[in-house]
Coordinates of C-alpha atoms in Angstrom, one line a residue:
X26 CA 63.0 3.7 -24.9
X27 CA 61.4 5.6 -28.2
X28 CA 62.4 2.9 -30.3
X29 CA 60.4 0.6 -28.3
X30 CA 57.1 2.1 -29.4
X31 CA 57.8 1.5 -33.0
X32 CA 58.1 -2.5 -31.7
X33 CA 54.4 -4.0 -32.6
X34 CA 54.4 -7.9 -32.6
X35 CA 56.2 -9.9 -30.2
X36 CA 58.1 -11.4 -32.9
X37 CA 59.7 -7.9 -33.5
X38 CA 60.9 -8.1 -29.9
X39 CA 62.5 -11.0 -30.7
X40 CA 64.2 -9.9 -33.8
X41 CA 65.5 -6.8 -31.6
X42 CA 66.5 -9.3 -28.7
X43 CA 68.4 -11.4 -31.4
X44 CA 70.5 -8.4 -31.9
X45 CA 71.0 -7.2 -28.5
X46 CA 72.1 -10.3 -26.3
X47 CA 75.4 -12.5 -27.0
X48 CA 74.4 -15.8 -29.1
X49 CA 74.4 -18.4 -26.9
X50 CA 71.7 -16.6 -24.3
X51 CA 69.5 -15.8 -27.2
X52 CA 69.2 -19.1 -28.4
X53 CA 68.9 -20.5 -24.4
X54 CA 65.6 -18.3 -24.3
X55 CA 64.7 -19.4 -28.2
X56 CA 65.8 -23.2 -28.6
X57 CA 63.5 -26.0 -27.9
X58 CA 64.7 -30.1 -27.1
X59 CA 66.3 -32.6 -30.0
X60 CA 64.2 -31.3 -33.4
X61 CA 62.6 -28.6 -31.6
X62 CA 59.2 -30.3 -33.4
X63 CA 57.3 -29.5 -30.5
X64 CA 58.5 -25.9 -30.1
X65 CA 57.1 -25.3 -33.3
X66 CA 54.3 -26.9 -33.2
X67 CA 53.5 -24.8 -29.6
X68 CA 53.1 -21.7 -32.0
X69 CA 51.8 -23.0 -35.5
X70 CA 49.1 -24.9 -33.7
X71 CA 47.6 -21.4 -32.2
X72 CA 47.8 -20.2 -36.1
X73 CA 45.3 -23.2 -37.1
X74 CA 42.5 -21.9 -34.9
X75 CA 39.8 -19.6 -36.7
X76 CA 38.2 -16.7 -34.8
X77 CA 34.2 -16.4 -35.3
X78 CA 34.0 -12.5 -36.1
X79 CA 30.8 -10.9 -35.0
X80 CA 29.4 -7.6 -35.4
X81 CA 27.1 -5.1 -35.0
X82 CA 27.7 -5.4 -31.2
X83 CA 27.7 -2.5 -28.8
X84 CA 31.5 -2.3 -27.8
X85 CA 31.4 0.1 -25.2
X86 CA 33.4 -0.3 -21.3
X87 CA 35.1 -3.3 -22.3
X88 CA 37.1 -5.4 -19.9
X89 CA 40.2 -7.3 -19.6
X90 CA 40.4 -8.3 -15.8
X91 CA 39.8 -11.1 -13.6
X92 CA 41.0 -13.4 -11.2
X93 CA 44.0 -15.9 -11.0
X94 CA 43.9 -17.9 -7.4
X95 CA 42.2 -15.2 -6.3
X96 CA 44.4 -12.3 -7.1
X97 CA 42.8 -9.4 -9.2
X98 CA 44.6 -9.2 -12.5
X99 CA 44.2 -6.5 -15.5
X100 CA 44.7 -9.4 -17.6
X101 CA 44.4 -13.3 -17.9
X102 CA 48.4 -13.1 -18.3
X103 CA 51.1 -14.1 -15.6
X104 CA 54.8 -13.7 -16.4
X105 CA 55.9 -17.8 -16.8
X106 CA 59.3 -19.0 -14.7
X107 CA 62.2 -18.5 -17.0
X108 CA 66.0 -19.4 -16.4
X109 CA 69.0 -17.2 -17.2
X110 CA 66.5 -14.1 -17.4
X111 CA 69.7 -11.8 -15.6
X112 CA 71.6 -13.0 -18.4
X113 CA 69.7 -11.8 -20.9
X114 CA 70.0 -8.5 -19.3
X115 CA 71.5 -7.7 -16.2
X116 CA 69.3 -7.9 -13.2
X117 CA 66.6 -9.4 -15.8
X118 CA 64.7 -10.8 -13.1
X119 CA 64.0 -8.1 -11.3
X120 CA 63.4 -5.9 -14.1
X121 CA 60.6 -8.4 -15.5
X122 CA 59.3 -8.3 -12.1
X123 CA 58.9 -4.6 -11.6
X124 CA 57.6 -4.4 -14.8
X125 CA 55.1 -7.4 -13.9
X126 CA 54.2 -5.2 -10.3
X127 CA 53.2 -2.1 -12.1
X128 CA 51.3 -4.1 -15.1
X129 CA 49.3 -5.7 -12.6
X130 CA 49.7 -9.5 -13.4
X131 CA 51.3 -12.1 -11.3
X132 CA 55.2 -12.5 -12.0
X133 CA 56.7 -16.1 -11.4
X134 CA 60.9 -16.4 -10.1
X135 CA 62.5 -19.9 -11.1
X136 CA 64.7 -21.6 -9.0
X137 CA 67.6 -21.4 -11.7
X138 CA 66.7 -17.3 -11.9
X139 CA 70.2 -15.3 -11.8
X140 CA 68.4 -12.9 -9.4
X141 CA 67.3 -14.4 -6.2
X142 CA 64.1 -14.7 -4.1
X143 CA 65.4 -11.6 -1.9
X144 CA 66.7 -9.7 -4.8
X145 CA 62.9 -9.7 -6.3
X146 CA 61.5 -9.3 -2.6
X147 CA 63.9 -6.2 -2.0
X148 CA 62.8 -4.6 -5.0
X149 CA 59.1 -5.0 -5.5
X150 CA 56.4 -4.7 -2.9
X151 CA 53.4 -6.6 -4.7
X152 CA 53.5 -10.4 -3.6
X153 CA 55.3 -13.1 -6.2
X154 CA 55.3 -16.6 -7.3
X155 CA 57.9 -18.8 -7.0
X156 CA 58.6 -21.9 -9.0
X157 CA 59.9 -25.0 -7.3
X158 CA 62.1 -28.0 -9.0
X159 CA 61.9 -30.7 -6.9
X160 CA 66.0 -32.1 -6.4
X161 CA 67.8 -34.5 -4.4
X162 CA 69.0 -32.8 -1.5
X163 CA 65.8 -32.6 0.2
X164 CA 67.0 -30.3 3.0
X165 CA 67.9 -27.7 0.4
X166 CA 64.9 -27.6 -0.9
X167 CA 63.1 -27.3 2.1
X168 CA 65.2 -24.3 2.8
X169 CA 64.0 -22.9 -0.2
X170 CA 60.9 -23.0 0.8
X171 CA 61.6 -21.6 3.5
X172 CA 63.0 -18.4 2.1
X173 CA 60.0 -18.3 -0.6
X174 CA 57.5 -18.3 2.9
X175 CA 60.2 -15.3 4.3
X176 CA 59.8 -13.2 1.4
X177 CA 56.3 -13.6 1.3
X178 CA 55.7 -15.6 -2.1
X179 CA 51.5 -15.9 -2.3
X180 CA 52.0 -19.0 -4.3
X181 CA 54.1 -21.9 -4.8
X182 CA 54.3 -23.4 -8.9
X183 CA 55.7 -26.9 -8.5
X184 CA 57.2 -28.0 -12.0
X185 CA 57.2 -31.5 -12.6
X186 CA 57.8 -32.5 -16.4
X187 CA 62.3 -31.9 -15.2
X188 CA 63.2 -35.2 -13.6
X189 CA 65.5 -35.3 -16.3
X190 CA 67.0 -32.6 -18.6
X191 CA 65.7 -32.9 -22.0
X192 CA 69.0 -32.2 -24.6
X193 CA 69.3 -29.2 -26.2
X194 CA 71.5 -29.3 -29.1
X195 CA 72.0 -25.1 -29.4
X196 CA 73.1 -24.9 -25.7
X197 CA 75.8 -27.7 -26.2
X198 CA 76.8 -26.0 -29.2
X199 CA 76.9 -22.3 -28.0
X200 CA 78.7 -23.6 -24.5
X201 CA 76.3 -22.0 -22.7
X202 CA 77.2 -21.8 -18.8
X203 CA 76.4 -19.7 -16.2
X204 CA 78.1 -17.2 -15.5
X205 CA 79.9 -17.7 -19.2
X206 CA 82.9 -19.3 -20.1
X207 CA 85.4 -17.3 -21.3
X208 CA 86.9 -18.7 -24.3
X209 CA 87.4 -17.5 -27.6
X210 CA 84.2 -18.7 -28.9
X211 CA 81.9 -17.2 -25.9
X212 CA 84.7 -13.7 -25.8
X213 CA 83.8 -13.4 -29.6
X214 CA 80.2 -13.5 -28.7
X215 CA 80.0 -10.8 -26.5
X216 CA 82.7 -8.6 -28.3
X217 CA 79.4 -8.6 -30.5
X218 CA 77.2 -6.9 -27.8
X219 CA 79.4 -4.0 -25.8
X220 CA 76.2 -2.5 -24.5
X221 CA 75.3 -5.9 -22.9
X222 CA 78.8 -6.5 -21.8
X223 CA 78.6 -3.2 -20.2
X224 CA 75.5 -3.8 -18.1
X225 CA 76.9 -7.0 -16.9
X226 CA 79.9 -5.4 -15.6
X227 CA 77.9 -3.0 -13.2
X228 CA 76.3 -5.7 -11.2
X229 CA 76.9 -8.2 -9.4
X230 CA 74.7 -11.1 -10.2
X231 CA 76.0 -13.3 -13.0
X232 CA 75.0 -16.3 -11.3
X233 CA 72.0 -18.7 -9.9
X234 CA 71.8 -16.8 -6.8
X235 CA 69.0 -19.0 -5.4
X236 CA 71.1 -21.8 -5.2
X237 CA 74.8 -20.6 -4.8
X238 CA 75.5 -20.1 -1.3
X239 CA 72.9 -22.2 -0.2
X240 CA 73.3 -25.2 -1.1
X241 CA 75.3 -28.0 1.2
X242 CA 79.0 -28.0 0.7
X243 CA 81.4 -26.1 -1.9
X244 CA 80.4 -25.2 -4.9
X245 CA 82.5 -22.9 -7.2
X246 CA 81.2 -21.5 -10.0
X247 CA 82.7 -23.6 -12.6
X248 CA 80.8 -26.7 -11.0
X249 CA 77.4 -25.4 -10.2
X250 CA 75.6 -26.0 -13.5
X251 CA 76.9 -29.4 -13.0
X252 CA 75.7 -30.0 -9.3
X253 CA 72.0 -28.8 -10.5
X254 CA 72.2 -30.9 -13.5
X255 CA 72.7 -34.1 -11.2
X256 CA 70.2 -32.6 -8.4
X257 CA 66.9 -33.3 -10.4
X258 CA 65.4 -36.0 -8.7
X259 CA 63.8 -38.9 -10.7
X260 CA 61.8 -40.3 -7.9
X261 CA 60.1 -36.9 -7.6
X262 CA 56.0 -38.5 -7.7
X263 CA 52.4 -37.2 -6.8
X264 CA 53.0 -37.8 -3.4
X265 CA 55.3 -34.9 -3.3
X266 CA 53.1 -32.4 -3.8
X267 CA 51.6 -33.2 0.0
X268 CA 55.2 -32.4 1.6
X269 CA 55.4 -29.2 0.0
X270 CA 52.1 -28.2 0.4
X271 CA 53.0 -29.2 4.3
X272 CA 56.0 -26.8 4.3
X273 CA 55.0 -23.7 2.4
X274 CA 51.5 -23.7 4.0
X275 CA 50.0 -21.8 0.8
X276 CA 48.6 -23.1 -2.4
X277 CA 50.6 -25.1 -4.7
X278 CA 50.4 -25.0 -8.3
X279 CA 51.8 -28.0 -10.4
X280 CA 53.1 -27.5 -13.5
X281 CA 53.9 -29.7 -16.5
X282 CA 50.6 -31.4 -16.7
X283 CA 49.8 -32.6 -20.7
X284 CA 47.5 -35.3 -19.7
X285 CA 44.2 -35.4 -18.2
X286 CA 45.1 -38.3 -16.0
X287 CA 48.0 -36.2 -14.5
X288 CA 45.5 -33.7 -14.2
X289 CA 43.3 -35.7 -12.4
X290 CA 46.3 -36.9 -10.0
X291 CA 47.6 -33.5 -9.0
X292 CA 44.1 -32.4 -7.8
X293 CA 43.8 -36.1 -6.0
X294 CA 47.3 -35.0 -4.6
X295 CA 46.2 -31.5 -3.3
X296 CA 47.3 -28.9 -6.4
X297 CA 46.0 -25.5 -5.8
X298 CA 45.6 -25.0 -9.8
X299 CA 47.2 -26.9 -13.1
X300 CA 49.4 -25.2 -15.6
X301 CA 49.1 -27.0 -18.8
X302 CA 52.6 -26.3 -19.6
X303 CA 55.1 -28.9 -22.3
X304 CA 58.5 -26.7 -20.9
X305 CA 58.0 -24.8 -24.4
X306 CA 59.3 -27.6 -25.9
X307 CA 62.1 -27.9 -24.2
X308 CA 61.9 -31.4 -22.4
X309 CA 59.9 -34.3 -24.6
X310 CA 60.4 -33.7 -28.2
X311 CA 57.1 -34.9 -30.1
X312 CA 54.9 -34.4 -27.3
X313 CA 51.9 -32.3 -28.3
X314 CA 51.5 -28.6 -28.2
X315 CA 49.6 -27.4 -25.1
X316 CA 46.7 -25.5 -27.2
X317 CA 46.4 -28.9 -28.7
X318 CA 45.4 -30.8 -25.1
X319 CA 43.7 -27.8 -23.2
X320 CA 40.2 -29.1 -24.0
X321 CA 40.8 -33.2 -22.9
X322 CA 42.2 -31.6 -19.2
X323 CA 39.8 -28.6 -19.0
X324 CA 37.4 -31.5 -19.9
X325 CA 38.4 -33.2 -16.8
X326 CA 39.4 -31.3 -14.2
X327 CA 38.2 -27.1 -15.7
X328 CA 34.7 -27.5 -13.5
X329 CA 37.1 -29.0 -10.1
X330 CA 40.1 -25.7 -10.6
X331 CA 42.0 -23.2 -12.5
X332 CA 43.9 -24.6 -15.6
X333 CA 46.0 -22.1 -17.2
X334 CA 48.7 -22.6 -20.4
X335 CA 51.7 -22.0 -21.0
X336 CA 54.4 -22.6 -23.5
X337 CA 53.5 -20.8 -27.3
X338 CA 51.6 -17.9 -26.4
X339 CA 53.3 -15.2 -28.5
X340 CA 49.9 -12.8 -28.8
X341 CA 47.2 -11.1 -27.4
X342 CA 45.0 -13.7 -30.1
X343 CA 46.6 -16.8 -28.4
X344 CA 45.5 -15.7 -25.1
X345 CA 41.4 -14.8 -26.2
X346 CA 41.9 -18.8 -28.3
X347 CA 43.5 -20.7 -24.8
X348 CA 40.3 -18.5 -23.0
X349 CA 38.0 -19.8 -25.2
X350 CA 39.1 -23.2 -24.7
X351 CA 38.2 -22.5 -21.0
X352 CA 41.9 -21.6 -19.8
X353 CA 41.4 -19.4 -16.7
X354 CA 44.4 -17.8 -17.6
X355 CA 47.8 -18.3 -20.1
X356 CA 51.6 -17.9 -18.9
X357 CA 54.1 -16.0 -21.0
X358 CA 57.8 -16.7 -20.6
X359 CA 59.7 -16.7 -24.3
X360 CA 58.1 -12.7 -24.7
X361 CA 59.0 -12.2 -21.3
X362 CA 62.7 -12.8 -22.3
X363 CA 62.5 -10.8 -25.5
X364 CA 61.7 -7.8 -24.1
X365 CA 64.4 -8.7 -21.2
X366 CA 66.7 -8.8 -24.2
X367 CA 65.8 -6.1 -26.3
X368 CA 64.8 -3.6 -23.6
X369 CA 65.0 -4.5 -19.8
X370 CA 61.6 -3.4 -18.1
X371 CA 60.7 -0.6 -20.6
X372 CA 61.0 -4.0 -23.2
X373 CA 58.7 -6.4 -21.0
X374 CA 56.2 -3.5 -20.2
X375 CA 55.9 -3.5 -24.4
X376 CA 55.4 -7.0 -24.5
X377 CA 52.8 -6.7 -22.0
X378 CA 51.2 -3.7 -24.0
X379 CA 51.6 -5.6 -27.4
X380 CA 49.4 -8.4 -25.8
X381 CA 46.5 -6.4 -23.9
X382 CA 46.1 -4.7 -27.0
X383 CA 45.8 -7.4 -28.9
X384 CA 43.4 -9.1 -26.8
X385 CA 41.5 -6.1 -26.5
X386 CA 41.0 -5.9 -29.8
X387 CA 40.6 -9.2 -30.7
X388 CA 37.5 -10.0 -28.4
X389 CA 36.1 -6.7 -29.6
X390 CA 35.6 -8.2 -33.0
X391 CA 34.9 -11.1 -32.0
X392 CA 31.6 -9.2 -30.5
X393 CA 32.9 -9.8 -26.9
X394 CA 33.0 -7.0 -24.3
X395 CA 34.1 -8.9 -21.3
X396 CA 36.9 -11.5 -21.3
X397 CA 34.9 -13.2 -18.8
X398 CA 32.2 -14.1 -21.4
X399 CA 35.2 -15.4 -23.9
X400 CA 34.3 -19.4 -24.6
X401 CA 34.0 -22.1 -27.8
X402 CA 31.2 -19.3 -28.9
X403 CA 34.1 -17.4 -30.4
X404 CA 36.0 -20.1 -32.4
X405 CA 35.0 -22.3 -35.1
X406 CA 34.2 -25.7 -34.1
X407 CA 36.0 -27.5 -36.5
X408 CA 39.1 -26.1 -35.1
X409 CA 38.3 -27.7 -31.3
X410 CA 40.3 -31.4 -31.1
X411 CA 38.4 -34.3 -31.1
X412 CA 37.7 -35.8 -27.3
X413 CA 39.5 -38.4 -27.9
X414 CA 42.5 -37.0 -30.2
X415 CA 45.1 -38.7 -27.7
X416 CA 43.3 -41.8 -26.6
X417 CA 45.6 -43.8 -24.0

């Protein structure tokens, strides 16, 4: 898409996403929990750290690339789990991980995904990650597992910050369901988008196709949201992780972690790698942005594992400040669904250009060649959070 190219922030993604996609699946991807204070604060806190330029620094053969558990990447970027990415487009999923395959960064599926573990397997060849919510019906999700190990998934992500469903006051406003509802309010909304409306109709998956089918007993449409809602288990503990492990027989990454206890406890537990993630600010409203923690947890646990970040990383800056910080690597879900939105795979590939170039561009005036040599060096100091800025 031409008009793509003329797209040079991920914001203006967004704005173009805002216009393509009925109401109440725009706001899904761009709505955070109660006052949506930690939402905001998972960007604006990026925007307070200061960049230490440098120059008169030979520039020459620089580098993006390294390693995230062990996989070669082009960049220290993987594509985050995101719900209700087929209904931002149809067959979002699968777009976002095509577009992920030929980029050359890991792409992650989430359980509640409208495209399933075999649609992504079917279509791509490069191995995937798949994220894992913990429910009730145990024997479900060990069957889930099971079908991640069939498809060949290199890496489990185990979420565990959704015991419980923080509210969301747009969703309950917008009626949001999946597949929609159809009444006047939600038919008025897509009237709005024919183009989307028209892409829906030509396939098939309008649904969470991980779980429909699958799952014990019958489960229409109409009651499936609900049946997920009540299937988040709150006795879901540390001990977990050891059962999963058990059953996928590959590493494990937990995700959700804000605390460097927790951090310490999910390595005690057997995690693979730690994704300092707060759900964007979509679960506890008032908990602190992740940029904001990164150093107490790579404090901890950065010399024992990977820690990566996710949740507010809207450019290629925000990925060179979490590196600096000592992030092995940073997780991007909201762009990943506004270039769903705005363009299907040609829209996430710009995204992903948007951001390398960025980066690249970023640690070149910051006098770095190699993203590998990105650390505190590059930022001022006064910007780092004191060691103890959340004592318990």
């Amino acid at each position: 898409m031409a008009a793509l190219d003329k797209i040079l922030t991920v914001d203006e993604m967004k704005q173009k996403a805002r216009r393509s996609v009925p109401k109440m699946f725009f706001e899904y991807a761009d709505s955070g929990s109660y006052t949506e204070g930690t939402y905001r604060d998972n960007e604006s806190d990026f925007n307070r750290i200061k960049l230490r330029q440098k120059v008169a620094v030979n520039l020459e053969g620089r580098n993006l690339s390294t390693e995230m558990l062990g996989k070669a990447v082009t960049m220290p970027v993987a594509i985050a789990p995101a719900a209700t990415g087929g209904m931002q487009i149809a067959d979002g999923e699968i777009k976002a991980a095509k577009a992920a395959e030929a980029y050359g960064i890991p792409f992650t599926l989430s359980t509640m995904a409208v495209c399933s573990i075999e649609d992504i397997a079917e279509n791509t060849s490069a191995p995937f990650w798949f994220q894992l919510y913990v429910m009730r019906d145990r024997g479900f999700i060990e069957r889930l597992i099971d079908r991640a190990k069939a498809a060949e998934c290199s890496a489990l992500v185990l979420t565990m910050d959704l015991q419980i469903l923080g509210q969301r006051h747009k969703d309950i406003h917008n009626g949001l369901s999946t597949p929609p509802k159809f009444t006047p309010y939600s038919i008025w909304q897509m009237m709005q988008h024919p183009i989307w409306c028209a892409r829906m109709l030509g396939t098939r998956r309008h649904t969470f196709r991980n779980i429909v089918g699958h799952v014990d007993g019958d489960h229409d449409l109409a009651s499936l949201s609900a049946w997920t809602a009540s299937q988040f288990d709150p006795t879901l503990n540390w001990a977990d992780i050891a059962w999963v492990k058990q059953r996928f027989g590959g590493p494990v990454i937990v995700k959700g972690v804000l605390d460097p206890d927790d951090a310490q406890a999910a390595l005690d537990h057997g995690a693979d790698a730690i994704i300092v993630s707060n759900h964007g600010g979509r679960q506890l409203d008032g908990a602190p942005s992740t940029i904001r923690v990164l150093p107490e947890i790579i404090e901890r646990v950065g010399h024992k594992t990977e820690v990566y970040l996710d949740s507010g990383i809207r450019s290629g800056q925000d990925v060179l400040k979490a590196m600096a910080y000592g992030a092995k690597g940073t997780f991007i879900g909201r762009p990943m669904l506004y270039g769903l939105g705005a363009g299907g795979e040609a829209g996430v590939t710009r995204v992903l250009d948007i951001i390398a170039k960025e980066l690249d561009t970023t640690m070149a005036l910051c006098g770095e060649r190699d993203i590998l040599n990105v650390g505190l060096h590059n930022i001022y100091s006064n910007d780092i959070p004191p060691r103890n800025a959340y004592p318990r």
